[in-house]
Coordinates of C-alpha atoms in Angstrom, one line a residue:
M1129 CA 140.2 96.3 43.9
E1130 CA 138.8 93.2 42.2
R1131 CA 139.1 89.5 44.2
T1132 CA 140.0 86.6 42.8
A1133 CA 138.3 83.2 42.6
P1134 CA 140.3 81.9 45.9
T1135 CA 139.6 85.2 47.7
R1136 CA 135.8 85.3 46.9
R1137 CA 135.7 81.8 48.5
I1138 CA 137.4 82.5 51.3
V1139 CA 135.1 85.3 52.0
K1140 CA 132.0 83.2 51.3
R1141 CA 133.0 80.8 53.9
M1142 CA 133.9 83.4 56.3
S1143 CA 130.5 84.8 56.1
S1144 CA 128.8 81.3 56.3
V1145 CA 131.1 80.6 59.2
R1146 CA 130.2 84.0 60.9
I1147 CA 126.2 83.2 60.4
L1148 CA 127.2 79.6 61.7
V1149 CA 128.8 81.1 64.7
L1150 CA 125.8 83.9 65.4
A1151 CA 123.3 81.3 65.1
T1152 CA 125.4 79.0 67.8
L1153 CA 125.8 81.9 70.1
V1154 CA 121.9 83.0 69.7
F1155 CA 120.8 79.4 70.5
S1156 CA 122.9 78.8 73.3
C1157 CA 121.8 82.1 74.7
V1158 CA 118.4 80.8 74.4
T1159 CA 119.3 77.4 75.7
V1160 CA 121.3 78.9 78.6
R1161 CA 118.3 81.2 79.7
G1162 CA 115.9 78.5 79.7
A1163 CA 118.3 76.3 82.1
V1164 CA 119.0 79.2 84.4
A1165 CA 115.2 79.9 84.7
Q1166 CA 114.8 76.2 85.7
I1167 CA 117.5 76.5 88.2
G1168 CA 116.2 79.6 90.0
N1169 CA 116.4 80.6 93.5
G1170 CA 113.1 79.7 94.8
E1171 CA 110.4 81.4 92.6
T1172 CA 106.8 80.7 93.8
G1173 CA 103.7 82.7 93.7
M1174 CA 100.4 83.5 95.5
L1175 CA 98.1 86.3 94.5
L1176 CA 94.9 87.3 95.4
A1177 CA 93.2 89.1 92.8
K1178 CA 90.0 91.0 93.6
R1179 CA 88.0 94.2 92.8
S1180 CA 89.6 96.3 95.5
G1181 CA 93.1 95.6 94.6
G1182 CA 95.5 92.6 94.3
A1183 CA 97.6 91.6 97.1
G1184 CA 100.5 89.0 96.9
V1185 CA 103.5 88.1 94.7
L1186 CA 102.7 87.0 91.2
C1187 CA 106.1 85.2 90.6
G1188 CA 109.3 85.7 92.9
R1189 CA 112.1 84.9 95.0
A1190 CA 112.0 87.7 97.3
F1191 CA 110.5 86.8 100.9
T1192 CA 109.7 88.6 103.8
C1193 CA 108.4 87.4 107.0
S1194 CA 105.9 90.2 107.7
G1195 CA 102.4 89.6 105.8
L1196 CA 101.7 91.7 102.9
A1197 CA 98.6 94.0 104.1
T1198 CA 95.4 93.7 102.0
I1199 CA 91.8 94.2 102.4
L1200 CA 88.9 91.8 101.9
R1201 CA 85.3 93.1 101.8
R1202 CA 82.5 90.8 102.9
S1203 CA 80.9 89.4 100.0
E1204 CA 83.8 90.3 97.8
Q1205 CA 84.7 87.7 95.1
V1206 CA 88.5 86.9 95.2
T1207 CA 90.4 84.8 92.6
L1208 CA 93.6 83.2 94.3
S1209 CA 96.3 81.8 92.0
I1210 CA 99.3 79.8 93.3
R1211 CA 102.4 79.1 91.2
G1212 CA 105.4 76.4 91.6
V1213 CA 106.9 73.8 89.6
R1214 CA 104.3 71.9 87.6
N1215 CA 103.0 68.6 88.3
Q1216 CA 104.4 68.9 92.0
P1217 CA 102.0 69.5 94.9
F1218 CA 101.0 72.4 96.7
A1219 CA 98.9 73.7 99.8
L1220 CA 97.1 76.6 100.9
F1221 CA 97.0 77.6 104.2
L1222 CA 94.9 79.9 106.2
G1223 CA 95.7 81.2 109.6
I1224 CA 93.7 83.9 112.1
G1225 CA 95.6 87.0 113.9
A1226 CA 98.4 89.2 112.7
R1227 CA 101.3 88.0 115.0
P1228 CA 103.9 86.1 112.4
V1229 CA 105.8 83.2 114.1
C1230 CA 108.2 83.2 111.1
L1231 CA 108.8 79.4 111.9
T1232 CA 111.8 77.7 109.9
I1233 CA 111.2 74.2 109.0
P1234 CA 114.2 72.0 108.1
G1235 CA 114.1 71.2 104.5
I1236 CA 111.6 73.9 103.2
H1237 CA 112.7 76.9 101.7
N1238 CA 111.4 80.2 103.2
Q1239 CA 109.4 80.3 106.7
L1240 CA 106.1 79.7 107.9
F1241 CA 104.2 83.0 108.6
E1242 CA 101.8 81.8 111.0
F1243 CA 100.7 78.3 112.3
P1244 CA 97.9 77.3 109.8
I1245 CA 94.2 76.5 111.4
L1246 CA 92.9 75.4 108.0
V1247 CA 94.6 73.8 104.9
A1248 CA 92.1 75.5 102.9
A1249 CA 93.2 73.3 99.2
S1250 CA 95.9 71.1 98.4
G1251 CA 96.5 69.3 94.8
V1252 CA 99.0 69.2 92.1
L1253 CA 99.9 72.1 89.9
T1254 CA 98.9 70.8 86.5
T1255 CA 97.8 73.7 84.6
Q1256 CA 100.8 75.4 82.4
D1257 CA 101.7 78.9 83.5
T1258 CA 102.1 81.1 80.8
V1259 CA 104.6 83.5 82.8
R1260 CA 107.6 82.3 81.9
A1261 CA 109.8 83.7 84.7
C1262 CA 107.9 81.2 86.9
P1263 CA 108.6 77.5 87.3
G1264 CA 105.6 76.4 85.2
G1265 CA 102.7 75.4 87.4
L1266 CA 99.4 77.1 88.0
E1267 CA 96.3 76.6 90.2
S1268 CA 93.7 79.1 90.8
F1269 CA 90.5 79.1 92.7
T1270 CA 87.8 81.6 92.9
F1271 CA 85.9 82.1 96.6
T1272 CA 83.4 84.8 97.7
V1273 CA 84.4 86.3 101.1
P1274 CA 81.9 85.2 103.5
A1275 CA 79.4 87.8 104.6
T1276 CA 79.3 86.6 108.2
L1277 CA 83.4 87.3 109.0
P1278 CA 83.6 89.8 111.7
I1279 CA 84.9 93.2 110.6
G1280 CA 88.3 93.9 111.5
S1281 CA 89.2 90.0 112.0
H1282 CA 92.5 89.2 110.1
I1283 CA 92.9 86.3 107.7
V1284 CA 96.5 84.9 106.7
F1285 CA 96.9 83.2 103.4
Q1286 CA 100.0 81.2 102.7
A1287 CA 100.8 78.6 100.1
L1288 CA 103.5 75.9 100.1
A1289 CA 104.9 74.9 96.5
W1290 CA 107.7 73.4 94.8
S1291 CA 110.3 75.9 93.7
Y1292 CA 113.7 75.1 91.5
Y1293 CA 116.2 76.4 94.2
Q1294 CA 119.8 75.7 94.2
S1295 CA 119.5 73.3 91.2
S1296 CA 117.0 70.9 92.6
Q1297 CA 113.3 71.2 93.5
V1298 CA 112.6 71.9 97.2
P1299 CA 109.2 72.8 98.9
T1300 CA 108.9 76.5 99.2
F1301 CA 106.6 79.0 101.3
T1302 CA 105.3 81.7 99.3
V1303 CA 105.2 85.3 100.8
A1304 CA 102.0 85.4 103.2
V1305 CA 98.8 87.7 102.6
D1306 CA 97.6 89.3 106.0
A1307 CA 93.8 90.6 105.0
T1308 CA 91.9 92.6 107.1
V1309 CA 88.0 92.2 106.7
Q1310 CA 86.0 95.0 106.1

């Protein structure tokens, strides 16, 4: 069946319209996906990377008020990374002991695992994070576990960084890591 000139023009226009609709749908999905990731549900991250194995959460919204257990070997080199909203402040807290307090602080998402005895680091998350699921800011620190730490002692790491939560940026505690020194 041969098509007439008007029919060919209609078919050609329909093809153009299909391509335009498909392109619009693809662009909308990509745009909406980015917007949804920005709104988020409290994604932050704190990860201890070390030769004896990693500990922490790379980037996530799940929170538990029981520290993630790990081992720190004396004289071991550790890289600690904190993730949150880029160009927002962060703080890294250290505590001792293994008894969680799980303290809710008004205005801060998630709970403080243990009272910090030391603010080990603070600043602004200025490095662009390449993990697309995270809010975009990253800072990393490398340190050596002191050889003088008593074997069997506990050091608790927990960070505070900003996350996108319920369509706004809020300070958010990361999951805590409870490290036993060996």
